[in-house]
Coordinates of C-alpha atoms in Angstrom, one line a residue:
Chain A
X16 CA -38.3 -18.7 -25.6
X17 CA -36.4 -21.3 -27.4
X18 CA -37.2 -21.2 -31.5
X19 CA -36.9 -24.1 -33.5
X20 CA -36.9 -24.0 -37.0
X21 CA -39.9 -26.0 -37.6
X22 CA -40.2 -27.3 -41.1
X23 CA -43.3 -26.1 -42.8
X24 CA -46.2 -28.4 -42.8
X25 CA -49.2 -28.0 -45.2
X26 CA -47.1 -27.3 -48.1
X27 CA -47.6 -28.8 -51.7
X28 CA -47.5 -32.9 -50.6
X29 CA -47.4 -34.7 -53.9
X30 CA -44.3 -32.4 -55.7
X31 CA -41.5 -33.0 -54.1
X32 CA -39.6 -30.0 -55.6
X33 CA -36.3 -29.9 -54.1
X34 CA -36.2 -26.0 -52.5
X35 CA -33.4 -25.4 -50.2
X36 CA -35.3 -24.9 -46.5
X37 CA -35.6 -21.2 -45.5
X38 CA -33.8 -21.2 -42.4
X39 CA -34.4 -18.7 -39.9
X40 CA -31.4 -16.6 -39.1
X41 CA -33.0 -15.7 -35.7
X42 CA -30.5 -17.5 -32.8
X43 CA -31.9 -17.8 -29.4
X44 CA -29.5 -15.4 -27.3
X45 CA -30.4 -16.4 -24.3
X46 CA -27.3 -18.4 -23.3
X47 CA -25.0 -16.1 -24.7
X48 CA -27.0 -13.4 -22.3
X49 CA -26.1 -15.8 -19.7
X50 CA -22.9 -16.3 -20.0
X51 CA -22.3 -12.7 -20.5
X52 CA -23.9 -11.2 -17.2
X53 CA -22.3 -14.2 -15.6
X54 CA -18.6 -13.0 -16.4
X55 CA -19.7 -9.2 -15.8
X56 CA -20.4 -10.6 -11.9
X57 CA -17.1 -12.3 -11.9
X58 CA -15.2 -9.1 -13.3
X59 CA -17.0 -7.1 -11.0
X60 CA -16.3 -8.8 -7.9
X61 CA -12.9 -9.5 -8.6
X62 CA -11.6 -5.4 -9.4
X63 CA -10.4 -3.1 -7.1
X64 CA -11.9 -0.3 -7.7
X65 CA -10.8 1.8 -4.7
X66 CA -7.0 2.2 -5.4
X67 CA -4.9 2.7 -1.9
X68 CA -3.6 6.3 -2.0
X69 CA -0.2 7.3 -0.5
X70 CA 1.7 9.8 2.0
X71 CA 4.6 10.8 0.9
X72 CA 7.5 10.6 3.8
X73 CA 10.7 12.6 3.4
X74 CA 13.3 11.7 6.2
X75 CA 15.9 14.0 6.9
X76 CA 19.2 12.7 5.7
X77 CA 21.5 10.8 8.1
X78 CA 24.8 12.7 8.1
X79 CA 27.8 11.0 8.7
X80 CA 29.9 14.0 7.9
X81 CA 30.8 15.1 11.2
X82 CA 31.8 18.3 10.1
X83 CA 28.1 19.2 9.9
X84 CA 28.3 19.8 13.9
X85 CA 29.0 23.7 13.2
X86 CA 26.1 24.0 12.1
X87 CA 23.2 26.5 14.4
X88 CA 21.0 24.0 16.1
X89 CA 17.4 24.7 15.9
X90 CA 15.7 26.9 18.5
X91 CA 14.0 24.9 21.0
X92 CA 11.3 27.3 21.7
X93 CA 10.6 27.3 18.2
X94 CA 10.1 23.3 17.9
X95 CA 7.2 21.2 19.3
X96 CA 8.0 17.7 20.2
X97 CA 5.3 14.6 20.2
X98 CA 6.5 11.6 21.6
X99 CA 4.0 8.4 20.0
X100 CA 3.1 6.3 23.0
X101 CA 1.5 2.8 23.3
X102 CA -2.0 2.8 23.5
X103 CA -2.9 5.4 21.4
X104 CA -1.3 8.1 22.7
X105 CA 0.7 11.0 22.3
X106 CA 2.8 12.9 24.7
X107 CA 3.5 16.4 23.3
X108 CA 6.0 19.4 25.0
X109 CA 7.8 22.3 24.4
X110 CA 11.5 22.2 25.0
X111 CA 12.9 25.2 26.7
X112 CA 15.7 26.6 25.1
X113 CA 18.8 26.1 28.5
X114 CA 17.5 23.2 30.8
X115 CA 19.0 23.3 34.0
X116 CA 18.0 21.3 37.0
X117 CA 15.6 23.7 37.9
X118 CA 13.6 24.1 34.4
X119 CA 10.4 22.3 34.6
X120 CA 8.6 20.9 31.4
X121 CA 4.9 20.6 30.7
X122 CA 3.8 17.2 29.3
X123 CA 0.0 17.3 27.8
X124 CA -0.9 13.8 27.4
X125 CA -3.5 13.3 24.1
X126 CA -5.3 11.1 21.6
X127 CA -5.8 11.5 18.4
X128 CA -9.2 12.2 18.1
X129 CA -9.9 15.9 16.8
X130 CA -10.7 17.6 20.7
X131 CA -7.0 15.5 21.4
X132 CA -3.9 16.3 19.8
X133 CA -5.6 18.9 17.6
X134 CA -6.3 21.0 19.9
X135 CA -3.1 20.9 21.5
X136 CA -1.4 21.4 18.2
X137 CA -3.6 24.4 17.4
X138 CA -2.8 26.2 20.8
X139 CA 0.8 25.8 20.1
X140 CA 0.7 27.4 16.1
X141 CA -1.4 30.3 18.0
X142 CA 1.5 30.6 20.1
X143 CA 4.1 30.2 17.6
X144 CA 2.3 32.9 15.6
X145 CA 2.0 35.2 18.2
X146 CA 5.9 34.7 19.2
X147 CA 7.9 34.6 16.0
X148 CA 4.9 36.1 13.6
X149 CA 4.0 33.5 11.5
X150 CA 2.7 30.1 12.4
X151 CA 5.2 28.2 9.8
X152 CA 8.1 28.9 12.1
X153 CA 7.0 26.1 14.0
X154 CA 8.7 23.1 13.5
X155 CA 7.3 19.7 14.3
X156 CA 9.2 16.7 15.7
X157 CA 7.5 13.4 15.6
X158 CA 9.1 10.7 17.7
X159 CA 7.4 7.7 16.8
X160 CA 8.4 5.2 20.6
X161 CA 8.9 1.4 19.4
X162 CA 6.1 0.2 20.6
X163 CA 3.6 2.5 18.9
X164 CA 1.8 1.5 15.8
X165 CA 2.3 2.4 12.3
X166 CA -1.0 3.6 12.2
X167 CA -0.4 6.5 15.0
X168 CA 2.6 7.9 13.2
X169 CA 0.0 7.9 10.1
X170 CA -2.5 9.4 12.1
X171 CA 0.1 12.0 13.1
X172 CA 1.6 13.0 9.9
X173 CA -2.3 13.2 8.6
X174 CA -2.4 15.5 11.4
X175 CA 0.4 17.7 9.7
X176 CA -1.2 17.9 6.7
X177 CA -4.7 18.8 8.0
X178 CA -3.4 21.9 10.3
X179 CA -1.1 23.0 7.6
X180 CA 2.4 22.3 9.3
X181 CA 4.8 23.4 7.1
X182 CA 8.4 21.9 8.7
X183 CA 8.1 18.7 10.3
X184 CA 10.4 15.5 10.7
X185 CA 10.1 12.1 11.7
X186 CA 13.3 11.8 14.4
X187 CA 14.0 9.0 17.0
X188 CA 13.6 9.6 20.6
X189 CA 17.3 10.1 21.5
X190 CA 16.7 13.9 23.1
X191 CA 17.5 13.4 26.8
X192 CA 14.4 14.7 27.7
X193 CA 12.8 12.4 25.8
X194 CA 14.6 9.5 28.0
X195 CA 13.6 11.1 31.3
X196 CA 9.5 11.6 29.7
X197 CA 9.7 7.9 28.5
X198 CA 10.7 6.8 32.0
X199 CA 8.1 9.1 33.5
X200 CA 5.3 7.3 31.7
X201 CA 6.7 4.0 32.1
X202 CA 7.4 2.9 28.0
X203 CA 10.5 2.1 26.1
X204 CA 12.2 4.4 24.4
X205 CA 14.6 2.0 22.7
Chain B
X5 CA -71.6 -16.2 -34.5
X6 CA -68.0 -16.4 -35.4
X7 CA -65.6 -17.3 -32.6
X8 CA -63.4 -14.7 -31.7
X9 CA -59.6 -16.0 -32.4
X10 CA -57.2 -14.4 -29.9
X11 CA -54.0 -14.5 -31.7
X12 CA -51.3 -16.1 -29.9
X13 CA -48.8 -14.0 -29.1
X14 CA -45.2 -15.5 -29.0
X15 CA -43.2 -15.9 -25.7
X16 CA -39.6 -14.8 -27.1
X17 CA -38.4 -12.0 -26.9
X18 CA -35.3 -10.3 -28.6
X19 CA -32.0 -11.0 -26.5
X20 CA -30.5 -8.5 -29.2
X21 CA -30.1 -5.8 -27.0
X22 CA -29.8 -7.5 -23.9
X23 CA -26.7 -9.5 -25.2
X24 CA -25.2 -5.9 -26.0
X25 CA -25.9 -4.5 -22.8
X26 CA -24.3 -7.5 -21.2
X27 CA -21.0 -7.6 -23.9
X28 CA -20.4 -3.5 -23.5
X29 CA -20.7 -3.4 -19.4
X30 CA -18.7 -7.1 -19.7
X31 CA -15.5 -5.1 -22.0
X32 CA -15.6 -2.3 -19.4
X33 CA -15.2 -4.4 -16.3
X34 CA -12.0 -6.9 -18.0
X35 CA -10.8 -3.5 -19.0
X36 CA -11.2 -1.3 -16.0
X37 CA -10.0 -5.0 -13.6
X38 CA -6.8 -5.1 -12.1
X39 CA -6.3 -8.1 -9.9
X40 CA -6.0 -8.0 -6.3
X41 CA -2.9 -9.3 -5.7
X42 CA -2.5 -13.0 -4.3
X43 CA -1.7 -12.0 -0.4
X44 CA 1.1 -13.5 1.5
X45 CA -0.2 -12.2 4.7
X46 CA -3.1 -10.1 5.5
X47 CA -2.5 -6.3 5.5
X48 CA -4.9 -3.7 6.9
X49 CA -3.6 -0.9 5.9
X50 CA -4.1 2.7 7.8
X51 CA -6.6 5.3 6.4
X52 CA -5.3 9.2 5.6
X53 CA -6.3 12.1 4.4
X54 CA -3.8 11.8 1.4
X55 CA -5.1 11.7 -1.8
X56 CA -2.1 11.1 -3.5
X57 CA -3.2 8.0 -6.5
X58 CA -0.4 4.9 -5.9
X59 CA 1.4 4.5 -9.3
X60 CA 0.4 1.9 -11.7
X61 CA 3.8 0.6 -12.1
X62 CA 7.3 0.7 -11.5
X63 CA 6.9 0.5 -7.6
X64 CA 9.1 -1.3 -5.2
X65 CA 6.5 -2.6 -2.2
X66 CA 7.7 -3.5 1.2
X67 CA 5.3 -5.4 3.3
X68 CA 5.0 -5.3 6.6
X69 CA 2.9 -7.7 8.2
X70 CA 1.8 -6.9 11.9
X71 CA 3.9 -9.6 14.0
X72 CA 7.0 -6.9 12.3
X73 CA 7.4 -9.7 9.3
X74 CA 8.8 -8.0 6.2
X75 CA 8.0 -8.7 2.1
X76 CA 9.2 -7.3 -0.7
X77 CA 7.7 -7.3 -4.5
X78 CA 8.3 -5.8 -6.9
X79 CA 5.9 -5.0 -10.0
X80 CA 7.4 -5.5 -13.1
X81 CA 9.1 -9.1 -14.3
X82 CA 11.8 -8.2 -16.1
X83 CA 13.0 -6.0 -13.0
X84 CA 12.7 -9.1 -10.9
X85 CA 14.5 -11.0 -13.5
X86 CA 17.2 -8.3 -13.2
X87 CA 17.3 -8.7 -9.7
X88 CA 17.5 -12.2 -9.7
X89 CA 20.5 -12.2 -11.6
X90 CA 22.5 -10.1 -9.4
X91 CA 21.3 -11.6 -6.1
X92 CA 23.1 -14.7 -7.8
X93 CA 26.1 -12.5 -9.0
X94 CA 26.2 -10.9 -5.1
X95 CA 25.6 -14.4 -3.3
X96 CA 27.4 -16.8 -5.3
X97 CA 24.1 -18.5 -5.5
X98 CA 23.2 -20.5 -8.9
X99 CA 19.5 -20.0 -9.7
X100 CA 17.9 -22.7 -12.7
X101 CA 16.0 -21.5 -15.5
X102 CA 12.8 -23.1 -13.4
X103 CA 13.7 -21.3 -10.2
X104 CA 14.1 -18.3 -12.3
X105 CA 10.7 -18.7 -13.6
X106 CA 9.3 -18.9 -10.4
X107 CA 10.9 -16.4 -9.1
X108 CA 10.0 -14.1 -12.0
X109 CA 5.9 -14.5 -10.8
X110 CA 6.7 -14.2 -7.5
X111 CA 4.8 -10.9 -6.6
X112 CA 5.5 -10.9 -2.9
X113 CA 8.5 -12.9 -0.8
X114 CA 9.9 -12.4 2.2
X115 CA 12.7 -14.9 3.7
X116 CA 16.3 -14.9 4.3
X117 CA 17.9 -15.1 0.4
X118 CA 19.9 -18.7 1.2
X119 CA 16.9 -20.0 1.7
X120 CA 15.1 -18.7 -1.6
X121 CA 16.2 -21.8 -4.2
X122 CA 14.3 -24.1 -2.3
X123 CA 11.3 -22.2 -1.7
X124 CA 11.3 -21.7 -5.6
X125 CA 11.3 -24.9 -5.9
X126 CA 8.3 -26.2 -4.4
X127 CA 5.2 -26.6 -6.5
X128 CA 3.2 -22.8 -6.6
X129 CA 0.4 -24.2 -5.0
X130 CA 3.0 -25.5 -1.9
X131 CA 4.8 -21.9 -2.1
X132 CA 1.2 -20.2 -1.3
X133 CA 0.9 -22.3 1.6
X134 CA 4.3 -21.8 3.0
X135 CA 4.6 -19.1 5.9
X136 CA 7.5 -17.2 4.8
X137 CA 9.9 -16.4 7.7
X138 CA 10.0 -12.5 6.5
X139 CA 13.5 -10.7 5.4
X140 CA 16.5 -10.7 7.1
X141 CA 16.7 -7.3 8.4
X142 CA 20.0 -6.7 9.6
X143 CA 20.9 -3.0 9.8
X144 CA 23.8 -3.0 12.5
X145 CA 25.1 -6.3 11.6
X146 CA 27.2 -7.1 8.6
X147 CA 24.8 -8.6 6.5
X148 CA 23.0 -5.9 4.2
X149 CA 20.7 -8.3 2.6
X150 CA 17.5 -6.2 2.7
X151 CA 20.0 -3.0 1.4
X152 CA 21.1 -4.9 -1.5
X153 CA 17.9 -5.9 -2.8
X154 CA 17.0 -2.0 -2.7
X155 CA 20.4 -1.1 -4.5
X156 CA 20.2 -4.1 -7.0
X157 CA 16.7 -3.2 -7.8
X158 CA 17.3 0.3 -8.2
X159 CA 20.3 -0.2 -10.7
X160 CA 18.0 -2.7 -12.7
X161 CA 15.0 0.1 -12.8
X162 CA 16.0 3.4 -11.8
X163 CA 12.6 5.0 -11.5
X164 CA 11.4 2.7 -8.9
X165 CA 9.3 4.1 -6.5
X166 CA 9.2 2.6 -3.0
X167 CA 6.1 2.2 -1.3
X168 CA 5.9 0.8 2.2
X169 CA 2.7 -1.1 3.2
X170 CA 2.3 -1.6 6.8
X171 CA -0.5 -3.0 9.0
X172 CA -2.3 -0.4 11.3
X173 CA -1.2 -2.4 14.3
X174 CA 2.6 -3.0 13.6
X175 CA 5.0 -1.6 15.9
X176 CA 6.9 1.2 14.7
X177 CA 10.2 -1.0 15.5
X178 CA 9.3 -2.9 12.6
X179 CA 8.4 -0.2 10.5
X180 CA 11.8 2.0 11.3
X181 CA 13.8 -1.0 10.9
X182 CA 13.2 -0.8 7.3
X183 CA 13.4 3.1 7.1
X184 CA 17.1 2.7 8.4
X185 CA 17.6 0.1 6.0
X186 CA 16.4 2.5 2.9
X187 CA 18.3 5.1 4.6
X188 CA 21.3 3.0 4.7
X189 CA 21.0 3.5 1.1
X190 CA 20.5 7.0 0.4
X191 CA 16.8 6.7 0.2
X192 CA 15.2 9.4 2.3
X193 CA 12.0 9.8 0.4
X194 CA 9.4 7.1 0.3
X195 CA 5.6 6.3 0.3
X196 CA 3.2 5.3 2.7
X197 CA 0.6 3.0 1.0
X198 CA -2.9 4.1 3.2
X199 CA -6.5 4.3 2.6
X200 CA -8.5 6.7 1.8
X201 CA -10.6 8.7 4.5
X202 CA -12.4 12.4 4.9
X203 CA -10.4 14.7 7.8
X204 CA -12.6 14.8 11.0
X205 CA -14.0 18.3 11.7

């Protein structure tokens, strides 16, 4: 593969005319080629080609003004809560709207996986639609415990997204319901 | 009878095109590379359905490892530069022109800020070994160090965006500690930095 430029032999011996050489302008590229694929493999292995996407979170603001207290409170009946558990689970209810020590509350326990939480979720817009008239009145509160992972509060804002939840929030556990579920199911709430 | 002369044929070939081929796909890859930035600490990120692109720039990224360790980077120099300078201003802490080097290619730190001029001062190689003790996350307390660096580095680059990259498997304690630290500062939209994945039917 290599050329050389080999002088010509068999020409006129006796005259020594003094011709400049033809040189061959071929180069051998070979190395070059070399050097080229080898800096392709580095480029390639060193990008990121699949860029990380994002979620976008809006929180609802803290208010310190305490005049905001006149405000109407949500209607329970109208809200879903899911409390993010330890091990991959979610503990979802519907708050009545007047607890008294008679009122009795329905916990479903659920994963994430799309017969899980889905479902659940589902039921409850079908419900929601059939109460109110639309399934957008329904308004989400996710209550991530401390122990749960970043990943399930992920997974369940994903799942917002992918049944078309309109109103949703990311809130602490601090309802007192939600202290006498986390006791229930044995987790922290704090 | 004459012999029959099989020409020789010649073994080279012409690297002409090749070399091309090589130099064209070799621009597109030093063009198209952005490199992965040197890790601190290991991050698995979670995977979503978003499909929301991260911005290439002006990004604020806080780190969160999965033992609840936090980092922060920012993306652009002269922001950290800018930062630099009123950490200093805010802490009565004198930074020299080498810490302030170092600091200015730091891409990812986490540690309590009295304790940043030494670590700028080791050698870079020392600094990547180092396991940084995370920020000082404080938000009942009255130290506001994580708050400040998110108020100083929004008044040196006011369209920062803030991203928040946090292991699958760390606990949300760690994650809302630096939600109420944001939210300390009137920040109450942010990103989640995930991967990419289809919806399950």
């Amino acid at each position: 593969m290599a050329e050389m430029n080999v002088p010509e032999s068999g020409g006129k011996k006796g005259k020594k005319k003094s011709r400049s050489k033809k040189m061959s302008t071929r180069v051998d590229l070979t190395a070059m080629v070399d050097l080229g694929f080898l800096l392709i493999t580095f480029f390639m292995l060193a990008t990121t080609f699949n860029k990380p996407k994002t979620m976008e979170v809006v929180k609802p603001a803290k208010d310190d003004d305490p005049n905001k207290k006149d405000q109407p409170a949500i209607k329970m009946s109208k809200t879903f809560t899911m409390l993010l558990g330890t091990n991959d689970k979610v503990y979802a209810y519907t708050s009545p709207d007047n607890i008294d020590e008679n009122t009795e509350l329905a916990v479903d326990s659920a994963d994430y996986s799309p017969d899980g939480f889905r479902r659940i979720l589902q039921n409850r817009q079908k419900e929601c639609a059939a109460a109110w008239g639309h399934k957008d009145t329904l308004f989400v509160m996710i209550k991530p415990l401390p122990k749960s992972k970043v990943k399930n509060t992920v997974d369940a804002l994903d799942e917002m997204s992918i049944n078309g939840v309109k109103r949703y929030a990311i809130l602490a556990p601090d309802d007192p319901v939600d202290s006498v579920i986390c006791l229930k199911i044995g987790q922290e709430r704090k | 009878m004459p012999k029959v002369k099989i020409p020789r044929k010649s073994t080279s070939i012409d690297m002409t095109a090749m070399c091309d081929v090589a130099f064209l796909l070799l621009t597109f890859f030093i063009l198209t590379t952005k490199f992965r930035d040197q890790e601190v600490v290991q991050i698995d990120i979670p995977s979503s359905t978003a499909q929301i692109p991260i911005p290439d720039k002006d990004i604020m990224m806080f780190s969160v490892a999965p033992d609840g360790r936090v980092f922060f980077g920012l993306d652009d120099q002269n922001t950290r530069l800018g930062l630099l300078e009123k950490i200093s201003e805010r802490y009565q802490i004198q930074f020299t022109a080498k810490q302030q080097d170092a600091f200015r290619t730091l891409e990812l730190w986490g540690m309590d800020l009295k304790s940043l001029p030494a670590f700028l001062d080791k050698d870079p190689s020392e600094r990547a070994s180092t396991i940084q003790p995370g920020l000082k996350i404080d938000t009942t307390g009255g130290e506001t160090q994580v708050e400040d660096l998110i108020l100083f580095s929004r008044q040196v680059n006011n369209n920062l965006r803030i991203a928040i990259k946090a292991d699958k498997t760390t606990e949300y304690k760690a994650f809302a500690a630096i939600i109420d630290a944001l939210q300390n500062r009137k920040v109450n939209r942010f990103n989640i930095v995930t991967s990419a994945k289809k919806a399950r039917e």
